[in-house]
Amino acid sequence: MRVVVIGAGVIGLSSALCIHERYHSVLPSLDMRVYADRFTPLTNTDVAAGLCQPYLLDPKNPQEADWNQKTFDYLLSHVHSPNAANMGLALVSGYNLFHEPIPDPCWKNTVLGFRTLTPRDLDVFPDYSYGWFNTSLIVEGRRYLQWLTERLTERGVKFFQKKVESFEEVARGGVDIIINCTGVWAGSLQPDPLLQPGRGQIIKVDAPWMKHFIITHEPEKGIYKSPYIIPGIQTVTLGGIFQLGNWSEVNNTRDHNTIWEGCCRLVPTLKDAKIVAELTGLRPVRSQIRLEREQLRFASSNTEVIHNYGHGGYGLTIHWGCALEVANLFGKILEERKLLSTPPPHL
Amino acid sequence: RPMDPVRIAVVGAGVVGLSTALCVSELVPRCSVTVISDKFTPETTSDVAAGMLIPHVYPDTPIPTLKRWFRETFDHLFAIANSAEAEDAGVHLVSGWQIFRSVPPEEVPFWADVVLGFRKMTEAELKKFPQHVLGHAFTTLKCESPAYLPWLEKRLKASGVLILTRCIGDLWELHPSFDIVVNCSGLGSRQLARDSEMFPMRGQLLAIQAPWLKHFIRDGSGLTYVYPGVSNVILGGTRQKGDWDVSPDADISRDIFSRCCALEPSLHRAHNVREKVGLRPFRPAGVRLQMELLAQDGRRLPVVHNYGHGSGGISVHWGTALEAARLVNECVQAPRTPTPKSNL
């Protein structure tokens, strides 16, 4: 059973791991490979600040709320294990700030200790009049991808640096199932008018006194267009750029200034923080995640494709719930092809 | 002739000495202030402390007064934390948990409404601490003396306060060069104030690298704690009564590490461990904040004492500094008995 995962960001590697963990013992013939033209530290996952927080509004697809919850619970169960630092995991608390009251989000009971801000909390942020405080998790993209790569390598999964030009080329290589985790570039394998880049730029600084995340919101402007500050394990990420349709992967001076001024206004002492890096990434924006099966026919055989792309700015937040669903779909394929003696575990 | 400026000596350059000198220089009109100490940052007792704003109770201080001292300190540091000087001054906000293995006698401590967002931990949050039955979550401040004390010194110098390195064996050495002495000598008051009640409450702690920790954890009475700071995480601690030994004890370090790992297992991966020891200036009755008029052989020397802060120095330093400055001011305003001055 030859399986190829296309894409080595968090979606590709976690899908690969979830499938392998669940099926390799019942499918001895499982031969899994990862094909990608970019590996860590060059993926979009590497640019992400890594805060586990879904968008404010309920997702269009209600399953996504469930996948967010499953991811949080999964990561939370690991944050107290000895693996936590290796996985790039840490608990972090912080603030979401608004100019006026808004309803509590659907994930208020997923995160820990959710509460609205008191007037004294708001004294810290004179430009804002309402907000939330809660404890969540960060999962640092680069560290997590390294950890996933180590786990997959231990399991004998092989990695190949190649740019896949078509599903057909992979299918004709004798592959039975393709997991399509190509993120923002999925359109080059199969046109998808719903998929667009949501360009983001971030500045990483040395600011180890920052122990809280601070995310400001201007709901009319849209998500991530307002300054945010997210501490990581070694550095702090400053951001606030979201440009729909912009494919440029180059840092932009005007965006740098927008981020810097916005974040220094929020936390004045940041003006002295040393800049360590500046990065641009392309969020794979879609009205909802494409997570579904498709059968493609090349020559005389059917190739199963499981699509898993379009996670916007919440890929790390939702990745494990999606990986579990991909594994479920994988199990259905095995069932249909009568490759399992017993029905596959469905989690 | 016009009134000469009042010459005030502040003995001690820890957090209490420096903040008191600053408050005096700002409150008392027409004064010249000199800070005199044998030790300065980073060699003071304050420099060892983690600097978490969580106050301790002093038996002789009424709760309303203690609360006022804490609130004044919190408000003072809160303003710094939110300003552009926060990094220079080593002051920042930090959130975390105080957890209990059995239900504590008081449900809500007196300082709950001074810190931010104080509430009981939820069941989900308590899962992190399976041996604990109850907890409080809140946001407070951390004030790190290795940065804060130099920052205070800068402000003192800008205000024209002089700073002198000298070892004082007796407060009378300051007479007649100074008109008023403010005694912030902490443990040194055992000798300088002849206060036999003063003794060290030895504290050993570990400074480690664990940058993934963003929350403080404090167990019950505060004997065991994990306090993430700007450039390290402080693990503690001990309370050893009357122990003057400033060299670290390896068995104690192992014990501290083990107690903290029980609360935060990820600490097993921590690296770069450094041991530190501080002698808290402990006084059974608590802070001595009062004026004493020393008299000897016809000489008089007003002394304002501000010492004995024990475990709570940083938590209440600004409140006690303000009160000490008020006492100095009262002393200055009181009609002066003319005494022969032998200065130039």
XYZ file of C-alpha atoms in Angstrom:
691
model
C 0.000 0.000 0.000
C 1.868 3.049 -1.247
C 0.887 6.359 0.265
C 2.327 9.726 -0.665
C 1.747 12.843 1.404
C 2.350 15.981 -0.634
C 3.407 18.887 1.586
C 5.673 19.056 4.619
C 4.100 21.825 6.627
C 2.194 21.049 9.802
C -0.785 19.714 7.858
C 1.256 17.277 5.771
C 3.440 15.961 8.565
C 0.655 15.625 11.132
C -1.597 13.856 8.626
C 1.263 11.477 7.849
C 1.916 10.789 11.530
C -1.715 10.275 12.423
C -2.252 7.784 9.606
C 0.956 5.926 10.358
C 0.265 5.718 14.104
C -3.194 4.305 13.509
C -2.658 1.905 10.632
C 0.885 0.702 10.353
C 0.304 -2.193 12.731
C -2.738 -3.421 10.825
C -1.293 -2.676 7.393
C 2.141 -4.235 7.149
C 2.483 -3.257 3.509
C 2.164 0.460 4.350
C 4.866 2.377 2.513
C 4.561 6.075 3.221
C 6.522 8.907 1.669
C 6.426 12.680 1.983
C 6.990 14.732 -1.153
C 7.506 18.469 -0.779
C 9.431 21.241 -2.446
C 9.792 23.077 0.870
C 10.712 21.639 4.236
C 11.209 23.345 7.591
C 12.381 26.091 8.073
C 11.020 27.224 4.721
C 7.332 26.331 5.086
C 4.489 28.675 6.022
C 4.139 26.797 9.293
C 7.616 28.066 10.221
C 6.417 31.666 9.949
C 3.349 31.217 12.147
C 3.508 32.509 15.722
C 1.839 29.295 16.793
C -0.819 30.510 19.200
C -3.697 28.059 19.434
C -6.658 30.310 18.884
C -9.453 29.895 16.352
C -11.020 32.863 14.640
C -13.604 34.897 16.565
C -16.654 33.911 14.560
C -18.138 30.429 14.427
C -16.665 28.528 11.473
C -18.768 27.997 8.378
C -18.286 24.267 8.756
C -19.307 23.248 12.300
C -16.890 20.298 12.133
C -14.038 22.798 12.301
C -15.055 23.798 15.821
C -14.769 20.146 16.789
C -11.361 19.819 15.098
C -10.124 22.925 16.966
C -11.249 21.429 20.249
C -9.628 18.078 19.502
C -6.348 19.764 18.640
C -6.337 21.798 21.837
C -7.118 18.779 23.978
C -4.418 16.752 22.240
C -1.755 19.427 22.694
C -2.845 20.123 26.279
C -2.398 16.452 27.094
C 1.201 16.755 25.904
C 2.111 20.075 27.458
C 2.831 18.418 30.794
C 4.786 15.542 29.330
C 8.575 15.484 29.102
C 8.146 15.903 25.333
C 6.591 19.325 25.610
C 9.689 21.432 25.007
C 10.781 19.150 22.147
C 7.378 19.609 20.557
C 7.677 23.380 20.889
C 4.701 23.414 23.274
C 4.044 25.823 26.102
C 1.108 27.182 28.048
C 0.629 30.899 27.564
C -1.984 33.317 28.869
C -3.059 36.589 27.401
C -5.442 39.169 26.155
C -7.848 39.659 23.256
C -8.743 43.348 23.006
C -11.688 45.101 21.415
C -13.094 48.614 21.074
C -16.569 47.466 22.089
C -18.233 44.456 23.723
C -18.634 41.354 21.555
C -20.210 37.964 22.297
C -18.000 35.282 23.823
C -16.423 32.977 21.220
C -17.521 29.371 20.729
C -14.109 28.210 21.998
C -14.422 29.906 25.383
C -14.710 26.553 27.159
C -11.970 24.897 25.143
C -9.262 27.249 26.389
C -8.551 27.509 30.099
C -9.780 30.086 32.578
C -11.645 32.226 30.050
C -12.969 35.492 31.526
C -13.758 38.994 30.398
C -11.366 41.777 31.369
C -11.875 43.855 34.482
C -11.480 47.644 34.386
C -8.042 47.293 36.003
C -6.923 44.822 33.341
C -7.981 47.421 30.773
C -5.793 50.051 32.460
C -2.924 48.280 30.746
C -4.490 49.017 27.336
C -5.882 52.551 27.227
C -6.902 52.272 23.563
C -9.308 49.405 24.231
C -12.487 49.149 26.244
C -13.360 45.451 26.259
C -11.600 42.140 26.129
C -10.958 38.589 27.212
C -8.280 36.841 29.236
C -7.561 33.166 28.942
C -4.835 30.550 29.022
C -4.011 28.802 25.780
C -1.068 27.042 24.151
C 1.669 27.928 21.771
C 3.041 25.312 19.444
C 6.097 26.690 17.711
C 6.010 25.756 14.049
C 9.690 25.124 13.520
C 10.237 23.039 16.651
C 7.008 21.099 16.073
C 7.873 20.297 12.456
C 11.277 19.055 13.589
C 9.580 16.859 16.172
C 7.085 15.491 13.631
C 9.941 14.826 11.205
C 11.835 12.863 13.891
C 8.749 10.782 14.754
C 8.082 10.021 11.088
C 11.717 9.174 10.393
C 11.724 6.760 13.344
C 8.756 5.050 11.737
C 10.575 4.605 8.458
C 8.681 7.295 6.546
C 10.899 8.697 3.803
C 11.146 12.321 2.712
C 11.787 13.525 -0.838
C 12.487 17.062 -1.916
C 10.560 17.457 -5.142
C 8.040 19.773 -6.689
C 5.006 17.714 -7.649
C 3.505 19.075 -10.879
C 0.387 16.900 -11.024
C -1.518 14.195 -9.195
C -1.141 12.135 -12.317
C 2.645 12.046 -12.099
C 2.366 10.696 -8.547
C -0.385 8.211 -9.462
C 1.563 6.861 -12.428
C 4.421 6.175 -10.029
C 2.249 3.428 -8.582
C 0.840 5.295 -5.598
C -2.474 4.085 -4.171
C -3.443 7.000 -1.921
C -2.357 10.628 -2.102
C -2.801 12.971 0.846
C -2.898 16.477 -0.599
C -1.528 18.944 1.985
C -0.165 21.525 -0.424
C -1.600 24.496 1.447
C -1.669 27.786 -0.416
C -0.275 26.180 -3.586
C -3.008 23.540 -3.896
C -4.377 25.432 -6.882
C -1.423 24.424 -9.016
C -2.397 20.764 -8.701
C -6.095 21.381 -9.140
C -7.666 24.828 -9.694
C -9.581 26.022 -6.637
C -11.198 29.463 -6.904
C -11.999 29.379 -3.180
C -8.315 29.294 -2.229
C -6.290 32.514 -1.945
C -3.152 33.631 -0.171
C -3.603 35.737 2.969
C -0.151 37.262 3.096
C 1.278 37.864 6.546
C 4.479 39.509 7.701
C 5.957 39.191 11.164
C 8.857 40.593 13.132
C 10.565 38.374 15.699
C 12.116 40.238 18.607
C 14.051 39.550 21.758
C 11.624 40.603 24.491
C 11.779 37.969 27.200
C 9.794 40.068 29.696
C 6.668 39.571 27.567
C 4.844 36.709 29.239
C 1.403 37.272 27.694
C -0.034 37.245 24.214
C -1.921 40.387 23.215
C -4.211 40.273 20.193
C -6.115 43.352 19.170
C -9.143 43.235 16.952
C -10.905 45.551 14.550
C -13.714 43.254 13.426
C -14.684 45.490 10.479
C -11.141 45.288 9.144
C -10.871 41.522 9.422
C -8.735 39.050 11.292
C -5.012 39.645 11.859
C -5.108 43.160 10.379
C -4.693 44.683 13.817
C -1.514 44.492 15.934
C -0.718 41.316 17.823
C 2.129 40.257 20.080
C 2.696 36.561 20.737
C 5.539 35.272 22.906
C 7.279 32.149 21.696
C 9.750 30.036 23.558
C 12.839 32.116 22.714
C 11.512 35.148 20.835
C 8.344 37.215 20.603
C 6.373 37.524 17.360
C 4.953 40.911 16.390
C 2.362 40.981 13.624
C -0.784 42.479 12.228
C -0.727 42.006 8.466
C -3.295 40.102 6.417
C -3.409 40.856 2.695
C -5.820 38.780 0.668
C -4.600 37.917 -2.822
C -1.009 39.050 -2.286
C 1.460 36.333 -3.389
C 4.607 38.262 -2.525
C 6.914 36.340 -0.239
C 9.212 39.291 0.249
C 9.285 41.480 3.382
C 7.815 44.905 2.815
C 9.001 48.096 4.542
C 5.572 49.655 4.855
C 4.243 46.501 6.505
C 7.259 46.505 8.830
C 6.376 50.027 9.934
C 2.709 49.152 10.399
C 3.613 46.235 12.632
C 6.284 48.106 14.584
C 4.209 51.220 15.249
C 1.108 49.241 16.136
C 2.902 46.961 18.575
C 4.968 49.726 20.203
C 1.777 51.654 20.758
C 0.362 48.631 22.564
C 3.488 47.941 24.606
C 5.712 51.042 24.685
C 8.761 49.288 26.086
C 9.022 47.204 22.904
C 10.761 50.144 21.285
C 14.006 48.863 22.804
C 13.500 45.247 21.782
C 16.149 43.845 19.463
C 14.871 42.580 16.118
C 16.010 39.030 15.514
C 14.244 38.185 12.235
C 11.540 39.328 9.845
C 9.500 36.856 7.823
C 6.669 36.681 5.330
C 4.235 33.799 4.961
C 1.184 33.058 2.871
C -1.807 31.839 4.856
C -3.845 29.362 2.766
C -7.179 31.179 3.021
C -10.398 29.445 2.081
C -14.040 29.907 3.124
C -13.687 26.542 4.820
C -11.036 23.828 4.937
C -11.153 21.387 2.065
C -11.018 18.044 3.850
C -12.562 15.367 1.664
C -11.910 12.386 -0.554
C -11.714 12.462 -4.304
C -11.166 9.619 -6.707
C -9.072 10.396 -9.730
C -8.815 8.074 -12.675
C -5.530 7.870 -14.527
C -5.081 5.226 -17.209
C -6.848 2.150 -15.890
C -6.597 2.647 -12.148
C -8.332 4.726 -9.515
C -6.197 6.813 -7.269
C -7.647 7.964 -4.005
C -6.868 11.519 -2.991
C -7.615 12.920 0.429
C -7.506 16.709 0.335
C -6.495 18.554 3.477
C -5.759 22.191 2.713
C -7.085 25.723 3.168
C -6.475 26.222 6.906
C -6.009 29.985 6.693
C -4.389 31.500 9.754
C -5.440 28.666 12.047
C -3.520 25.670 10.715
C -1.592 24.952 13.896
C -4.748 25.576 15.898
C -6.722 22.945 14.010
C -4.118 20.557 12.589
C -4.601 17.504 14.790
C -8.391 17.433 14.515
C -7.956 17.513 10.732
C -5.279 14.814 10.841
C -7.669 12.577 12.806
C -10.354 13.124 10.190
C -7.889 12.348 7.390
C -7.054 9.121 9.205
C -10.777 8.318 9.400
C -11.152 8.823 5.653
C -8.029 6.723 5.104
C -9.634 3.973 7.155
C -12.768 4.097 5.022
C -10.640 3.628 1.910
C -8.956 0.596 3.431
C -12.349 -0.792 4.396
C -13.728 -0.322 0.912
C -10.733 -2.065 -0.583
C -11.088 -4.851 1.943
C -7.570 -4.369 3.126
C -8.453 -4.741 6.764
C -9.720 -7.845 8.481
C -11.475 -5.788 11.137
C -13.101 -2.364 10.797
C -10.560 0.366 11.397
C -10.546 2.260 14.673
C -12.514 5.451 14.294
C -11.435 8.202 16.635
C 20.636 83.415 57.451
C 18.466 81.359 55.125
C 17.689 77.807 56.159
C 20.443 75.416 55.201
C 19.202 72.378 53.352
C 18.430 69.494 55.679
C 21.156 66.886 55.293
C 19.683 63.417 55.188
C 21.640 60.171 55.132
C 19.921 57.012 53.952
C 21.761 53.922 55.129
C 21.304 50.916 52.851
C 21.106 50.564 49.083
C 18.772 47.641 48.648
C 15.278 48.148 47.312
C 14.152 49.752 50.591
C 17.120 52.142 50.850
C 17.043 53.369 47.269
C 13.275 53.774 47.072
C 13.189 55.531 50.438
C 15.951 57.901 49.315
C 13.963 58.699 46.182
C 10.738 59.329 48.091
C 12.558 61.508 50.621
C 14.239 63.563 47.908
C 10.868 64.094 46.205
C 8.796 64.792 49.310
C 11.022 66.744 51.664
C 11.610 70.333 50.595
C 15.117 71.780 50.635
C 16.963 68.646 51.520
C 20.163 67.026 50.379
C 20.096 63.274 50.404
C 23.054 60.895 50.495
C 22.741 57.133 50.176
C 25.438 55.328 52.148
C 26.003 51.591 51.915
C 28.742 49.027 51.878
C 26.888 46.933 49.313
C 25.232 48.014 46.078
C 23.458 46.135 43.311
C 24.051 43.364 42.314
C 25.327 42.458 45.779
C 22.361 43.390 47.949
C 19.817 41.046 49.492
C 17.222 42.444 47.071
C 19.263 41.233 44.102
C 18.767 37.609 45.126
C 15.009 37.895 45.479
C 12.752 36.859 42.598
C 10.750 40.032 43.143
C 7.193 38.688 42.872
C 4.558 41.082 44.112
C 2.766 38.852 46.602
C 2.769 40.364 50.071
C 3.473 38.745 53.424
C 1.755 39.461 56.690
C 3.614 41.328 59.445
C 2.215 40.635 62.919
C 2.488 44.236 64.145
C 1.201 45.871 60.996
C -2.574 46.190 60.747
C -3.960 44.674 57.554
C -5.331 47.977 56.218
C -1.846 49.498 56.486
C -0.229 46.489 54.882
C -2.780 46.582 52.124
C -2.085 50.276 51.561
C 1.656 49.633 51.358
C 1.065 46.827 48.859
C -1.388 48.816 46.777
C 0.952 51.824 46.624
C 3.820 49.570 45.557
C 1.665 47.773 43.016
C 0.341 50.996 41.497
C 3.831 52.486 41.314
C 5.259 49.420 39.552
C 2.157 48.964 37.381
C 2.705 52.407 35.891
C 6.329 51.522 35.158
C 5.370 48.158 33.631
C 3.047 49.868 31.168
C 5.509 52.572 30.226
C 8.411 52.713 27.820
C 10.770 52.235 30.789
C 9.517 48.791 31.714
C 12.435 46.939 30.210
C 15.042 49.261 31.720
C 13.427 49.033 35.132
C 13.027 45.247 35.044
C 9.303 45.342 35.804
C 6.718 43.231 33.989
C 3.328 41.623 34.385
C 3.123 37.885 34.876
C 0.174 35.537 35.374
C 0.017 32.263 37.199
C -1.367 30.164 39.974
C -1.203 29.830 43.716
C -2.211 26.293 44.587
C -3.139 24.490 47.794
C -2.997 20.862 48.874
C -5.721 21.495 51.405
C -8.318 24.230 51.626
C -6.621 27.326 53.101
C -8.128 29.072 56.150
C -8.890 32.251 54.252
C -10.705 31.861 50.979
C -9.652 35.178 49.586
C -6.408 36.875 50.695
C -6.481 40.562 51.664
C -4.545 41.509 48.542
C -6.868 39.810 46.058
C -8.301 43.054 44.736
C -4.900 44.693 44.372
C -3.547 42.156 41.883
C -5.356 41.736 38.552
C -8.082 39.287 37.659
C -7.969 37.283 40.902
C -10.269 34.246 40.735
C -10.516 30.608 41.715
C -8.978 28.165 39.255
C -11.395 26.069 37.221
C -11.476 22.265 37.422
C -9.817 22.083 34.016
C -6.972 24.312 35.195
C -6.497 22.276 38.381
C -5.876 19.155 36.284
C -2.356 20.482 35.865
C -1.827 19.948 39.603
C -3.254 16.553 40.550
C -2.052 16.803 44.162
C -3.782 20.090 44.800
C -7.416 20.666 45.613
C -7.808 24.374 45.143
C -6.060 27.251 43.461
C -6.159 30.925 42.669
C -5.304 32.397 39.297
C -4.202 36.007 39.001
C -1.878 38.434 37.291
C 0.718 40.301 39.284
C 4.038 42.075 38.769
C 7.598 40.928 38.923
C 10.200 43.510 39.866
C 13.758 42.365 39.240
C 16.279 44.167 41.409
C 19.330 43.679 39.172
C 17.552 46.026 36.732
C 15.288 47.969 39.120
C 18.019 49.051 41.508
C 20.250 50.526 38.774
C 17.158 52.231 37.389
C 16.437 53.742 40.825
C 20.074 54.802 41.102
C 19.803 56.623 37.772
C 16.736 58.503 39.000
C 18.444 59.281 42.285
C 21.476 60.752 40.560
C 19.220 62.790 38.293
C 17.576 64.179 41.442
C 20.927 65.206 42.838
C 21.117 62.439 45.438
C 24.694 61.493 46.324
C 25.728 57.872 46.577
C 28.614 56.813 48.835
C 30.246 53.462 49.381
C 31.125 53.132 53.034
C 30.771 50.556 55.762
C 29.027 52.096 58.778
C 29.559 50.405 62.135
C 27.442 52.765 64.208
C 24.806 55.354 63.271
C 26.597 57.974 65.359
C 29.318 57.997 62.712
C 26.855 60.006 60.649
C 26.689 62.737 63.255
C 27.211 65.692 62.859
C 27.575 65.491 59.066
C 23.904 64.660 58.753
C 20.795 66.062 60.417
C 18.582 63.022 59.977
C 19.393 59.392 59.342
C 17.035 57.016 57.556
C 17.953 53.480 58.500
C 17.204 51.014 55.681
C 19.979 48.621 56.519
C 17.890 45.454 56.643
C 19.783 42.725 58.412
C 22.465 45.314 59.254
C 20.025 46.815 61.757
C 20.877 44.025 64.117
C 24.025 45.973 64.727
C 23.189 49.505 63.608
C 19.873 49.723 65.452
C 21.025 47.331 68.166
C 17.948 45.294 67.337
C 18.557 41.827 68.736
C 15.230 40.717 67.330
C 16.596 40.899 63.775
C 17.851 37.655 62.327
C 18.347 36.183 58.897
C 15.720 33.948 57.369
C 17.975 32.157 54.930
C 16.604 31.480 51.476
C 18.269 29.323 48.893
C 17.067 29.291 45.317
C 18.014 28.134 41.847
C 18.148 30.306 38.746
C 17.656 28.172 35.642
C 16.971 28.474 31.936
C 13.465 27.337 31.024
C 12.164 29.951 28.579
C 9.047 27.947 27.738
C 7.622 28.723 31.179
C 5.419 31.809 31.097
C 3.426 31.346 34.340
C 4.354 31.477 37.989
C 3.407 28.626 40.321
C 3.342 29.131 44.069
C 2.527 26.275 46.417
C 0.396 27.172 49.431
C 2.515 28.976 51.971
C 5.056 29.903 49.325
C 7.859 27.594 50.397
C 7.937 26.026 46.928
C 7.697 28.241 43.899
C 8.518 28.605 40.197
C 8.876 32.237 39.113
C 9.671 32.932 35.421
C 11.505 36.200 34.930
C 13.150 38.170 32.177
C 16.288 36.119 31.729
C 15.768 33.081 33.906
C 13.286 31.111 36.005
C 13.714 31.160 39.784
C 13.006 27.953 41.695
C 12.645 28.011 45.429
C 12.927 27.859 48.227
C 13.785 27.603 51.867
C 13.107 29.456 55.100
C 15.905 28.701 57.507
C 15.679 30.656 60.696
C 18.880 32.146 62.044
C 21.123 30.609 59.422
C 23.855 33.039 58.312
C 25.537 30.717 55.796
C 25.643 32.356 52.386
C 27.166 29.461 50.517
C 24.729 27.170 48.686
C 24.035 23.697 50.003
C 23.947 20.982 47.354
C 21.400 18.815 49.187
C 19.079 21.762 49.497
C 19.439 22.504 45.791
C 18.478 18.936 44.960
C 15.480 19.174 47.258
C 14.307 22.468 45.752
C 14.663 21.054 42.248
C 12.731 17.952 43.152
C 9.880 19.899 44.806
C 9.600 22.200 41.798
C 9.701 19.354 39.268
C 6.779 17.813 41.124
C 4.795 20.962 40.338
C 6.184 21.493 36.831
C 7.581 18.290 35.285
C 8.953 20.086 32.227
C 11.656 21.493 34.532
C 13.537 18.223 34.192
C 14.775 19.639 30.900
C 15.940 22.906 32.399
C 19.588 23.748 31.999
C 22.219 26.124 33.242
C 21.427 25.875 36.942
C 22.892 28.523 39.254
C 22.467 28.456 43.010
C 21.820 31.593 45.044
C 21.451 32.389 48.712
C 19.868 35.432 50.328
C 19.438 36.312 53.991
C 15.999 37.829 54.402
C 15.993 40.616 57.000
C 13.549 38.991 59.353
C 11.978 40.575 62.401
C 9.289 38.639 64.302
C 7.061 41.707 64.706
C 7.568 42.689 61.096
C 8.580 46.005 59.595
C 9.914 48.633 61.960
C 8.790 51.914 60.489
C 9.116 54.632 63.112
C 11.152 57.587 64.237
C 13.658 57.224 67.065
C 15.534 60.096 68.570
C 18.988 58.926 69.478
C 20.600 60.880 72.283
C 24.039 60.491 73.720
C 26.377 62.864 75.549
C 24.310 65.884 74.641
C 24.192 64.954 70.960
C 20.902 64.243 69.230
C 20.289 62.305 66.060
C 16.819 61.687 64.686
C 16.587 58.312 62.990
C 13.719 57.077 60.861
C 13.810 53.311 60.791
C 12.548 51.401 57.791
C 13.739 47.826 58.098
C 12.613 44.283 58.881
C 10.712 43.550 55.663
C 11.517 39.817 55.745
C 10.091 38.014 52.712
C 8.037 40.962 51.597
C 10.524 43.735 50.842
C 9.886 44.166 47.181
C 6.140 43.691 47.589
C 5.742 46.670 49.920
C 8.883 48.714 49.339
C 7.282 51.772 47.789
C 4.518 52.000 50.377
C 7.030 51.872 53.222
C 9.318 54.316 51.410
C 6.451 56.817 51.147
C 5.654 56.412 54.829
C 9.306 56.752 55.823
C 9.510 59.934 53.743
C 6.454 61.288 55.573
C 8.135 60.556 58.902
C 11.267 62.347 57.732
C 9.166 65.280 56.650
C 7.447 65.441 60.059
C 10.839 65.437 61.655
C 12.037 68.233 59.396
C 8.942 70.372 59.983
C 9.217 70.010 63.761
C 10.868 73.092 65.294
C 14.595 72.538 65.454
C 16.408 72.875 68.744
C 19.515 74.875 67.954
C 22.601 72.796 68.433
C 26.126 73.854 67.702
C 27.066 72.808 64.219
C 30.640 71.947 63.681
C 30.459 71.648 59.904
C 31.956 74.249 57.576
